[in-house]
Amino acid sequence: MLLALAAIWGASFLFIKVAVRELDPATLIVGRLGLAALTLALIAPAAVGTRETLRQSRENWAWLTVVALVNTAIPFWLLSWGETRIDSGLASILQASVPIFNALIAFVAFREVRVTGVRLLGVGVGFVGVTLLVGAQPEGKVLGALAVVGMAFCYGIGGLLTGRYLKTVQPIVVGLASTTLATLVWLPVGVAEAPGHTPGWKTIGSVVALGIPGTALAYLLFFALISGAGAAYTSLVTYLIPPIALAYGAIFLGERFGAAALGGLALILAGVALGTGGVRLRRERVASHRV
């Protein structure tokens, strides 16, 4: 299941790159999140129940709205806009820095999950990797890279807010509310900037792939993994997405990456391993196997 999730999310960067060739980022978001919301709306009654879905949505509407903006509406646009200027593989590498921002924000404002010691060192290592990647971009691509970094920052905040204020809300309800509200936020702009012609089949197929498997089903798979295998195991997807996305970009889009991209990837993943306690967790597993 972990490999399936990484394959789906890794492909999302490829599909975004294809779709933004013909669609404005806002139009892409409306199509993608609209399909995801419809899919989750069909699944939620069976998974949670219609009354329970409505109750949880009504009782937590304020924080659901905040999370929808910070964790979906804003970062989805930043990623889509960023990919109008940088390669899909590079975007996936920068996206891997989400746990780094998560640890940094937690250190500043979320005392209950604050990182210290080696984990804080990991934050620094990861930021060196992000800085290397952004600094290595030509002048015309720097803003695109920074947009994806902004997306990672938003995801860091969104994850922490969800963990603090929406712990009692079913994940599928959070997903349904987030995709629905974000669709409504971008709907006026997406409609206004829609192309005056019918997009090609590659574009339409990319939007469908992003909306249903890439957002709705991947979301359900992600939380199923957390429930079954645990958050520590599921977090390993962070390491798998960039190599898969790089492979997709190289095979299907002809993207090429130099030493700066590979060096930045190595530093970011090393920072994630230290910053999230991945190195310590692996040592503990080895020790437990030896007992």
PDB file of C-alpha atoms in Angstrom:
ATOM      1  CA  MET A   1       0.000   0.000   0.000  1.00  0.00           C
ATOM      2  CA  LEU A   2       2.869   2.363   0.769  1.00  0.00           C
ATOM      3  CA  LEU A   3       4.369   1.903  -2.701  1.00  0.00           C
ATOM      4  CA  ALA A   4       0.943   2.402  -4.279  1.00  0.00           C
ATOM      5  CA  LEU A   5       0.478   5.673  -2.405  1.00  0.00           C
ATOM      6  CA  ALA A   6       3.954   6.879  -3.390  1.00  0.00           C
ATOM      7  CA  ALA A   7       3.303   5.945  -7.024  1.00  0.00           C
ATOM      8  CA  ILE A   8       0.007   7.876  -7.044  1.00  0.00           C
ATOM      9  CA  TRP A   9       1.379  10.978  -5.351  1.00  0.00           C
ATOM     10  CA  GLY A  10       4.587  10.845  -7.363  1.00  0.00           C
ATOM     11  CA  ALA A  11       2.548  10.850 -10.560  1.00  0.00           C
ATOM     12  CA  SER A  12       0.614  13.932  -9.401  1.00  0.00           C
ATOM     13  CA  PHE A  13       3.579  16.180 -10.238  1.00  0.00           C
ATOM     14  CA  LEU A  14       3.645  14.778 -13.781  1.00  0.00           C
ATOM     15  CA  PHE A  15      -0.090  15.295 -14.271  1.00  0.00           C
ATOM     16  CA  ILE A  16       0.069  18.850 -12.913  1.00  0.00           C
ATOM     17  CA  LYS A  17       2.883  19.672 -15.340  1.00  0.00           C
ATOM     18  CA  VAL A  18       0.818  18.351 -18.251  1.00  0.00           C
ATOM     19  CA  ALA A  19      -2.392  20.090 -17.167  1.00  0.00           C
ATOM     20  CA  VAL A  20      -0.922  23.575 -16.600  1.00  0.00           C
ATOM     21  CA  ARG A  21       0.295  23.660 -20.192  1.00  0.00           C
ATOM     22  CA  GLU A  22      -3.322  24.286 -21.172  1.00  0.00           C
ATOM     23  CA  LEU A  23      -5.122  25.294 -17.990  1.00  0.00           C
ATOM     24  CA  ASP A  24      -4.671  28.166 -15.581  1.00  0.00           C
ATOM     25  CA  PRO A  25      -3.751  26.912 -12.080  1.00  0.00           C
ATOM     26  CA  ALA A  26      -7.099  28.092 -10.651  1.00  0.00           C
ATOM     27  CA  THR A  27      -9.038  26.229 -13.349  1.00  0.00           C
ATOM     28  CA  LEU A  28      -6.979  23.106 -12.726  1.00  0.00           C
ATOM     29  CA  ILE A  29      -7.674  23.315  -8.986  1.00  0.00           C
ATOM     30  CA  VAL A  30     -11.435  23.645  -9.524  1.00  0.00           C
ATOM     31  CA  GLY A  31     -11.459  20.566 -11.747  1.00  0.00           C
ATOM     32  CA  ARG A  32      -9.164  18.535  -9.513  1.00  0.00           C
ATOM     33  CA  LEU A  33     -10.723  19.375  -6.159  1.00  0.00           C
ATOM     34  CA  GLY A  34     -14.251  19.359  -7.529  1.00  0.00           C
ATOM     35  CA  LEU A  35     -13.813  15.748  -8.658  1.00  0.00           C
ATOM     36  CA  ALA A  36     -12.188  14.848  -5.342  1.00  0.00           C
ATOM     37  CA  ALA A  37     -15.047  16.424  -3.386  1.00  0.00           C
ATOM     38  CA  LEU A  38     -17.664  14.553  -5.411  1.00  0.00           C
ATOM     39  CA  THR A  39     -15.815  11.271  -4.904  1.00  0.00           C
ATOM     40  CA  LEU A  40     -15.483  11.787  -1.152  1.00  0.00           C
ATOM     41  CA  ALA A  41     -19.120  12.902  -0.912  1.00  0.00           C
ATOM     42  CA  LEU A  42     -20.166   9.546  -2.376  1.00  0.00           C
ATOM     43  CA  ILE A  43     -17.910   7.596  -0.006  1.00  0.00           C
ATOM     44  CA  ALA A  44     -18.485   9.539   3.242  1.00  0.00           C
ATOM     45  CA  PRO A  45     -22.098   8.384   3.885  1.00  0.00           C
ATOM     46  CA  ALA A  46     -21.016   4.734   3.747  1.00  0.00           C
ATOM     47  CA  ALA A  47     -17.811   5.271   5.711  1.00  0.00           C
ATOM     48  CA  VAL A  48     -19.060   7.629   8.432  1.00  0.00           C
ATOM     49  CA  GLY A  49     -22.772   8.155   7.894  1.00  0.00           C
ATOM     50  CA  THR A  50     -24.574  11.200   6.531  1.00  0.00           C
ATOM     51  CA  ARG A  51     -25.763  12.474   9.914  1.00  0.00           C
ATOM     52  CA  GLU A  52     -22.347  12.042  11.516  1.00  0.00           C
ATOM     53  CA  THR A  53     -20.640  13.755   8.588  1.00  0.00           C
ATOM     54  CA  LEU A  54     -22.991  16.729   8.869  1.00  0.00           C
ATOM     55  CA  ARG A  55     -22.665  16.849  12.657  1.00  0.00           C
ATOM     56  CA  GLN A  56     -18.879  16.882  12.638  1.00  0.00           C
ATOM     57  CA  SER A  57     -18.832  19.449   9.837  1.00  0.00           C
ATOM     58  CA  ARG A  58     -21.262  21.737  11.671  1.00  0.00           C
ATOM     59  CA  GLU A  59     -19.520  21.511  15.045  1.00  0.00           C
ATOM     60  CA  ASN A  60     -16.035  22.119  13.620  1.00  0.00           C
ATOM     61  CA  TRP A  61     -16.821  24.451  10.725  1.00  0.00           C
ATOM     62  CA  ALA A  62     -14.417  27.207  11.825  1.00  0.00           C
ATOM     63  CA  TRP A  63     -11.255  25.077  11.962  1.00  0.00           C
ATOM     64  CA  LEU A  64     -12.345  23.041   8.960  1.00  0.00           C
ATOM     65  CA  THR A  65     -12.477  26.319   7.028  1.00  0.00           C
ATOM     66  CA  VAL A  66      -9.028  27.384   8.234  1.00  0.00           C
ATOM     67  CA  VAL A  67      -7.504  24.007   7.377  1.00  0.00           C
ATOM     68  CA  ALA A  68      -9.232  24.012   3.978  1.00  0.00           C
ATOM     69  CA  LEU A  69      -7.555  27.331   3.161  1.00  0.00           C
ATOM     70  CA  VAL A  70      -4.108  26.629   4.630  1.00  0.00           C
ATOM     71  CA  ASN A  71      -3.807  22.946   3.769  1.00  0.00           C
ATOM     72  CA  THR A  72      -5.623  22.796   0.425  1.00  0.00           C
ATOM     73  CA  ALA A  73      -6.730  25.986  -1.327  1.00  0.00           C
ATOM     74  CA  ILE A  74      -3.476  27.949  -0.991  1.00  0.00           C
ATOM     75  CA  PRO A  75      -0.859  25.175  -1.340  1.00  0.00           C
ATOM     76  CA  PHE A  76      -2.607  23.528  -4.299  1.00  0.00           C
ATOM     77  CA  TRP A  77      -2.487  26.817  -6.172  1.00  0.00           C
ATOM     78  CA  LEU A  78       1.149  27.452  -5.209  1.00  0.00           C
ATOM     79  CA  LEU A  79       2.206  24.019  -6.462  1.00  0.00           C
ATOM     80  CA  SER A  80       0.260  24.328  -9.726  1.00  0.00           C
ATOM     81  CA  TRP A  81       1.592  27.843 -10.372  1.00  0.00           C
ATOM     82  CA  GLY A  82       5.107  26.782  -9.439  1.00  0.00           C
ATOM     83  CA  GLU A  83       5.007  23.987 -11.999  1.00  0.00           C
ATOM     84  CA  THR A  84       4.306  26.501 -14.751  1.00  0.00           C
ATOM     85  CA  ARG A  85       7.919  27.595 -14.191  1.00  0.00           C
ATOM     86  CA  ILE A  86       9.899  24.609 -12.876  1.00  0.00           C
ATOM     87  CA  ASP A  87      10.121  20.907 -13.729  1.00  0.00           C
ATOM     88  CA  SER A  88       7.821  18.412 -12.039  1.00  0.00           C
ATOM     89  CA  GLY A  89      10.731  16.460 -10.537  1.00  0.00           C
ATOM     90  CA  LEU A  90      12.210  19.552  -8.915  1.00  0.00           C
ATOM     91  CA  ALA A  91       8.787  20.392  -7.459  1.00  0.00           C
ATOM     92  CA  SER A  92       8.603  16.915  -5.929  1.00  0.00           C
ATOM     93  CA  ILE A  93      12.022  17.365  -4.294  1.00  0.00           C
ATOM     94  CA  LEU A  94      10.998  20.684  -2.745  1.00  0.00           C
ATOM     95  CA  GLN A  95       7.699  19.141  -1.628  1.00  0.00           C
ATOM     96  CA  ALA A  96       9.675  16.569   0.350  1.00  0.00           C
ATOM     97  CA  SER A  97      10.664  19.382   2.729  1.00  0.00           C
ATOM     98  CA  VAL A  98       7.172  19.430   4.303  1.00  0.00           C
ATOM     99  CA  PRO A  99       8.318  17.544   7.454  1.00  0.00           C
ATOM    100  CA  ILE A 100      11.170  20.050   7.816  1.00  0.00           C
ATOM    101  CA  PHE A 101       8.734  22.976   7.909  1.00  0.00           C
ATOM    102  CA  ASN A 102       6.465  20.977  10.153  1.00  0.00           C
ATOM    103  CA  ALA A 103       9.299  20.561  12.678  1.00  0.00           C
ATOM    104  CA  LEU A 104      10.313  24.232  12.425  1.00  0.00           C
ATOM    105  CA  ILE A 105       6.783  25.548  12.945  1.00  0.00           C
ATOM    106  CA  ALA A 106       6.269  23.122  15.819  1.00  0.00           C
ATOM    107  CA  PHE A 107       9.447  24.432  17.470  1.00  0.00           C
ATOM    108  CA  VAL A 108       8.138  28.000  17.289  1.00  0.00           C
ATOM    109  CA  ALA A 109       4.430  27.646  18.011  1.00  0.00           C
ATOM    110  CA  PHE A 110       3.378  24.091  18.903  1.00  0.00           C
ATOM    111  CA  ARG A 111       5.050  23.173  22.182  1.00  0.00           C
ATOM    112  CA  GLU A 112       3.289  19.817  22.455  1.00  0.00           C
ATOM    113  CA  VAL A 113       5.140  18.498  19.384  1.00  0.00           C
ATOM    114  CA  ARG A 114       8.300  20.621  19.593  1.00  0.00           C
ATOM    115  CA  VAL A 115      11.525  19.064  18.304  1.00  0.00           C
ATOM    116  CA  THR A 116      14.908  19.442  20.011  1.00  0.00           C
ATOM    117  CA  GLY A 117      18.430  18.078  19.819  1.00  0.00           C
ATOM    118  CA  VAL A 118      19.192  15.911  16.796  1.00  0.00           C
ATOM    119  CA  ARG A 119      15.774  16.572  15.301  1.00  0.00           C
ATOM    120  CA  LEU A 120      16.431  20.303  15.350  1.00  0.00           C
ATOM    121  CA  LEU A 121      19.750  19.638  13.605  1.00  0.00           C
ATOM    122  CA  GLY A 122      17.777  17.806  10.945  1.00  0.00           C
ATOM    123  CA  VAL A 123      15.705  20.932  10.341  1.00  0.00           C
ATOM    124  CA  GLY A 124      18.914  22.846   9.651  1.00  0.00           C
ATOM    125  CA  VAL A 125      20.252  20.174   7.284  1.00  0.00           C
ATOM    126  CA  GLY A 126      16.978  20.120   5.381  1.00  0.00           C
ATOM    127  CA  PHE A 127      16.951  23.890   5.005  1.00  0.00           C
ATOM    128  CA  VAL A 128      20.440  23.787   3.531  1.00  0.00           C
ATOM    129  CA  GLY A 129      19.062  21.442   0.887  1.00  0.00           C
ATOM    130  CA  VAL A 130      16.087  23.710   0.143  1.00  0.00           C
ATOM    131  CA  THR A 131      18.372  26.756  -0.084  1.00  0.00           C
ATOM    132  CA  LEU A 132      20.738  24.914  -2.417  1.00  0.00           C
ATOM    133  CA  LEU A 133      17.904  23.955  -4.754  1.00  0.00           C
ATOM    134  CA  VAL A 134      16.280  27.390  -4.857  1.00  0.00           C
ATOM    135  CA  GLY A 135      19.613  29.184  -5.216  1.00  0.00           C
ATOM    136  CA  ALA A 136      20.657  26.936  -8.102  1.00  0.00           C
ATOM    137  CA  GLN A 137      17.642  27.940 -10.203  1.00  0.00           C
ATOM    138  CA  PRO A 138      17.987  30.356 -13.125  1.00  0.00           C
ATOM    139  CA  GLU A 139      16.466  33.778 -12.515  1.00  0.00           C
ATOM    140  CA  GLY A 140      13.241  32.952 -14.330  1.00  0.00           C
ATOM    141  CA  LYS A 141      12.592  29.848 -12.205  1.00  0.00           C
ATOM    142  CA  VAL A 142      13.340  31.162  -8.715  1.00  0.00           C
ATOM    143  CA  LEU A 143       9.770  32.362  -8.121  1.00  0.00           C
ATOM    144  CA  GLY A 144       8.410  28.997  -9.202  1.00  0.00           C
ATOM    145  CA  ALA A 145      10.719  27.200  -6.770  1.00  0.00           C
ATOM    146  CA  LEU A 146       9.779  29.608  -3.970  1.00  0.00           C
ATOM    147  CA  ALA A 147       6.090  28.984  -4.673  1.00  0.00           C
ATOM    148  CA  VAL A 148       6.593  25.257  -4.087  1.00  0.00           C
ATOM    149  CA  VAL A 149       8.549  26.035  -0.911  1.00  0.00           C
ATOM    150  CA  GLY A 150       5.559  28.133   0.154  1.00  0.00           C
ATOM    151  CA  MET A 151       3.338  25.126  -0.501  1.00  0.00           C
ATOM    152  CA  ALA A 152       5.526  22.998   1.785  1.00  0.00           C
ATOM    153  CA  PHE A 153       5.284  25.697   4.475  1.00  0.00           C
ATOM    154  CA  CYS A 154       1.475  25.730   4.187  1.00  0.00           C
ATOM    155  CA  TYR A 155       1.327  21.949   4.500  1.00  0.00           C
ATOM    156  CA  GLY A 156       3.487  22.182   7.610  1.00  0.00           C
ATOM    157  CA  ILE A 157       1.057  24.615   9.247  1.00  0.00           C
ATOM    158  CA  GLY A 158      -2.000  22.726   8.011  1.00  0.00           C
ATOM    159  CA  GLY A 159      -0.834  19.410   9.406  1.00  0.00           C
ATOM    160  CA  LEU A 160      -0.171  20.895  12.838  1.00  0.00           C
ATOM    161  CA  LEU A 161      -3.510  22.727  12.941  1.00  0.00           C
ATOM    162  CA  THR A 162      -5.314  19.538  11.953  1.00  0.00           C
ATOM    163  CA  GLY A 163      -3.528  17.582  14.666  1.00  0.00           C
ATOM    164  CA  ARG A 164      -4.337  20.145  17.344  1.00  0.00           C
ATOM    165  CA  TYR A 165      -7.896  21.224  16.520  1.00  0.00           C
ATOM    166  CA  LEU A 166      -9.432  18.444  14.408  1.00  0.00           C
ATOM    167  CA  LYS A 167      -8.254  15.312  16.212  1.00  0.00           C
ATOM    168  CA  THR A 168     -11.816  14.215  16.937  1.00  0.00           C
ATOM    169  CA  VAL A 169     -13.005  14.701  13.344  1.00  0.00           C
ATOM    170  CA  GLN A 170     -13.012  11.720  10.986  1.00  0.00           C
ATOM    171  CA  PRO A 171     -10.262  12.102   8.321  1.00  0.00           C
ATOM    172  CA  ILE A 172     -12.740  11.640   5.476  1.00  0.00           C
ATOM    173  CA  VAL A 173     -14.825  14.516   6.869  1.00  0.00           C
ATOM    174  CA  VAL A 174     -11.721  16.728   6.941  1.00  0.00           C
ATOM    175  CA  GLY A 175     -10.954  15.720   3.367  1.00  0.00           C
ATOM    176  CA  LEU A 176     -14.509  16.309   2.168  1.00  0.00           C
ATOM    177  CA  ALA A 177     -14.708  19.716   3.839  1.00  0.00           C
ATOM    178  CA  SER A 178     -11.268  20.749   2.590  1.00  0.00           C
ATOM    179  CA  THR A 179     -11.849  19.809  -1.037  1.00  0.00           C
ATOM    180  CA  THR A 180     -15.368  21.270  -1.091  1.00  0.00           C
ATOM    181  CA  LEU A 181     -14.453  24.610   0.491  1.00  0.00           C
ATOM    182  CA  ALA A 182     -11.272  24.975  -1.585  1.00  0.00           C
ATOM    183  CA  THR A 183     -13.281  24.315  -4.757  1.00  0.00           C
ATOM    184  CA  LEU A 184     -15.742  27.065  -3.802  1.00  0.00           C
ATOM    185  CA  VAL A 185     -12.868  29.483  -3.048  1.00  0.00           C
ATOM    186  CA  TRP A 186     -11.322  29.050  -6.492  1.00  0.00           C
ATOM    187  CA  LEU A 187     -14.537  28.546  -8.471  1.00  0.00           C
ATOM    188  CA  PRO A 188     -15.046  32.198  -9.595  1.00  0.00           C
ATOM    189  CA  VAL A 189     -11.409  32.583 -10.701  1.00  0.00           C
ATOM    190  CA  GLY A 190     -11.273  29.106 -12.238  1.00  0.00           C
ATOM    191  CA  VAL A 191     -14.380  29.712 -14.325  1.00  0.00           C
ATOM    192  CA  ALA A 192     -13.217  33.189 -15.378  1.00  0.00           C
ATOM    193  CA  GLU A 193      -9.826  31.867 -16.507  1.00  0.00           C
ATOM    194  CA  ALA A 194     -11.099  28.690 -18.169  1.00  0.00           C
ATOM    195  CA  PRO A 195      -9.921  28.278 -21.786  1.00  0.00           C
ATOM    196  CA  GLY A 196     -12.297  29.218 -24.570  1.00  0.00           C
ATOM    197  CA  HIS A 197     -11.843  25.813 -26.204  1.00  0.00           C
ATOM    198  CA  THR A 198     -12.212  22.213 -25.119  1.00  0.00           C
ATOM    199  CA  PRO A 199      -8.891  21.050 -23.644  1.00  0.00           C
ATOM    200  CA  GLY A 200      -7.074  18.114 -25.203  1.00  0.00           C
ATOM    201  CA  TRP A 201      -7.472  14.567 -23.957  1.00  0.00           C
ATOM    202  CA  LYS A 202      -4.124  14.654 -22.142  1.00  0.00           C
ATOM    203  CA  THR A 203      -5.230  17.666 -20.132  1.00  0.00           C
ATOM    204  CA  ILE A 204      -8.659  16.234 -19.325  1.00  0.00           C
ATOM    205  CA  GLY A 205      -7.120  12.895 -18.398  1.00  0.00           C
ATOM    206  CA  SER A 206      -4.605  14.625 -16.129  1.00  0.00           C
ATOM    207  CA  VAL A 207      -7.357  16.517 -14.268  1.00  0.00           C
ATOM    208  CA  VAL A 208      -9.343  13.311 -13.764  1.00  0.00           C
ATOM    209  CA  ALA A 209      -6.225  11.454 -12.593  1.00  0.00           C
ATOM    210  CA  LEU A 210      -5.403  14.271 -10.166  1.00  0.00           C
ATOM    211  CA  GLY A 211      -8.930  14.522  -8.820  1.00  0.00           C
ATOM    212  CA  ILE A 212     -10.011  10.933  -8.254  1.00  0.00           C
ATOM    213  CA  PRO A 213      -6.973   8.679  -7.649  1.00  0.00           C
ATOM    214  CA  GLY A 214      -4.499  11.525  -7.033  1.00  0.00           C
ATOM    215  CA  THR A 215      -6.518  13.308  -4.349  1.00  0.00           C
ATOM    216  CA  ALA A 216      -9.624  11.447  -3.153  1.00  0.00           C
ATOM    217  CA  LEU A 217      -8.422   7.839  -3.244  1.00  0.00           C
ATOM    218  CA  ALA A 218      -4.861   8.691  -2.208  1.00  0.00           C
ATOM    219  CA  TYR A 219      -6.282  10.545   0.772  1.00  0.00           C
ATOM    220  CA  LEU A 220      -8.238   7.469   1.866  1.00  0.00           C
ATOM    221  CA  LEU A 221      -5.225   5.212   1.300  1.00  0.00           C
ATOM    222  CA  PHE A 222      -3.016   7.528   3.345  1.00  0.00           C
ATOM    223  CA  PHE A 223      -5.251   7.410   6.402  1.00  0.00           C
ATOM    224  CA  ALA A 224      -5.836   3.673   6.025  1.00  0.00           C
ATOM    225  CA  LEU A 225      -2.071   3.222   6.262  1.00  0.00           C
ATOM    226  CA  ILE A 226      -1.890   5.432   9.348  1.00  0.00           C
ATOM    227  CA  SER A 227      -4.646   3.423  11.014  1.00  0.00           C
ATOM    228  CA  GLY A 228      -3.147   0.054  10.081  1.00  0.00           C
ATOM    229  CA  ALA A 229       0.641   0.403   9.975  1.00  0.00           C
ATOM    230  CA  GLY A 230       1.040   3.577  12.021  1.00  0.00           C
ATOM    231  CA  ALA A 231       2.179   7.138  11.347  1.00  0.00           C
ATOM    232  CA  ALA A 232       5.904   6.316  11.553  1.00  0.00           C
ATOM    233  CA  TYR A 233       5.685   3.723   8.791  1.00  0.00           C
ATOM    234  CA  THR A 234       3.391   5.893   6.662  1.00  0.00           C
ATOM    235  CA  SER A 235       5.839   8.815   6.906  1.00  0.00           C
ATOM    236  CA  LEU A 236       8.279   6.758   4.816  1.00  0.00           C
ATOM    237  CA  VAL A 237       6.247   7.845   1.775  1.00  0.00           C
ATOM    238  CA  THR A 238       8.165  11.136   2.039  1.00  0.00           C
ATOM    239  CA  TYR A 239      11.315   9.319   0.922  1.00  0.00           C
ATOM    240  CA  LEU A 240       9.643   7.442  -1.926  1.00  0.00           C
ATOM    241  CA  ILE A 241       7.798  10.258  -3.715  1.00  0.00           C
ATOM    242  CA  PRO A 242      10.766  12.305  -5.068  1.00  0.00           C
ATOM    243  CA  PRO A 243      12.605   9.393  -6.776  1.00  0.00           C
ATOM    244  CA  ILE A 244       9.343   8.191  -8.321  1.00  0.00           C
ATOM    245  CA  ALA A 245       8.405  11.694  -9.487  1.00  0.00           C
ATOM    246  CA  LEU A 246      11.920  12.204 -10.899  1.00  0.00           C
ATOM    247  CA  ALA A 247      11.568   8.942 -12.833  1.00  0.00           C
ATOM    248  CA  TYR A 248       8.162   9.956 -14.202  1.00  0.00           C
ATOM    249  CA  GLY A 249       9.518  13.341 -15.266  1.00  0.00           C
ATOM    250  CA  ALA A 250      12.568  11.849 -16.966  1.00  0.00           C
ATOM    251  CA  ILE A 251      10.629   9.112 -18.795  1.00  0.00           C
ATOM    252  CA  PHE A 252       7.502  10.979 -19.879  1.00  0.00           C
ATOM    253  CA  LEU A 253       8.584  14.639 -19.982  1.00  0.00           C
ATOM    254  CA  GLY A 254      12.274  14.356 -20.837  1.00  0.00           C
ATOM    255  CA  GLU A 255      13.331  16.252 -17.693  1.00  0.00           C
ATOM    256  CA  ARG A 256      16.990  16.155 -16.672  1.00  0.00           C
ATOM    257  CA  PHE A 257      18.540  16.972 -13.310  1.00  0.00           C
ATOM    258  CA  GLY A 258      22.061  17.970 -12.327  1.00  0.00           C
ATOM    259  CA  ALA A 259      24.203  17.705  -9.246  1.00  0.00           C
ATOM    260  CA  ALA A 260      22.396  20.552  -7.448  1.00  0.00           C
ATOM    261  CA  ALA A 261      19.045  18.737  -7.656  1.00  0.00           C
ATOM    262  CA  LEU A 262      20.472  15.429  -6.479  1.00  0.00           C
ATOM    263  CA  GLY A 263      22.503  17.112  -3.728  1.00  0.00           C
ATOM    264  CA  GLY A 264      19.481  19.074  -2.565  1.00  0.00           C
ATOM    265  CA  LEU A 265      17.391  15.893  -2.538  1.00  0.00           C
ATOM    266  CA  ALA A 266      20.003  14.089  -0.420  1.00  0.00           C
ATOM    267  CA  LEU A 267      20.175  16.939   2.107  1.00  0.00           C
ATOM    268  CA  ILE A 268      16.386  17.310   2.342  1.00  0.00           C
ATOM    269  CA  LEU A 269      15.836  13.585   2.891  1.00  0.00           C
ATOM    270  CA  ALA A 270      18.675  13.481   5.428  1.00  0.00           C
ATOM    271  CA  GLY A 271      17.059  16.411   7.212  1.00  0.00           C
ATOM    272  CA  VAL A 272      13.676  14.670   7.165  1.00  0.00           C
ATOM    273  CA  ALA A 273      15.238  11.499   8.595  1.00  0.00           C
ATOM    274  CA  LEU A 274      16.827  13.442  11.455  1.00  0.00           C
ATOM    275  CA  GLY A 275      14.053  15.976  11.951  1.00  0.00           C
ATOM    276  CA  THR A 276      11.249  13.410  12.209  1.00  0.00           C
ATOM    277  CA  GLY A 277      13.200  10.926  14.294  1.00  0.00           C
ATOM    278  CA  GLY A 278      13.395   8.444  11.428  1.00  0.00           C
ATOM    279  CA  VAL A 279      16.985   7.532  12.209  1.00  0.00           C
ATOM    280  CA  ARG A 280      16.160   6.892  15.854  1.00  0.00           C
ATOM    281  CA  LEU A 281      13.068   4.896  14.906  1.00  0.00           C
ATOM    282  CA  ARG A 282      15.072   2.612  12.660  1.00  0.00           C
ATOM    283  CA  ARG A 283      17.634   2.021  15.395  1.00  0.00           C
ATOM    284  CA  GLU A 284      14.853   1.121  17.811  1.00  0.00           C
ATOM    285  CA  ARG A 285      13.426  -1.383  15.348  1.00  0.00           C
ATOM    286  CA  VAL A 286      16.819  -3.016  14.896  1.00  0.00           C
ATOM    287  CA  ALA A 287      17.245  -3.227  18.656  1.00  0.00           C
ATOM    288  CA  SER A 288      13.812  -4.751  19.104  1.00  0.00           C
ATOM    289  CA  HIS A 289      14.542  -7.352  16.433  1.00  0.00           C
ATOM    290  CA  ARG A 290      17.704  -8.346  18.250  1.00  0.00           C
ATOM    291  CA  VAL A 291      15.877  -8.964  21.545  1.00  0.00           C
TER     292      VAL A 291
END
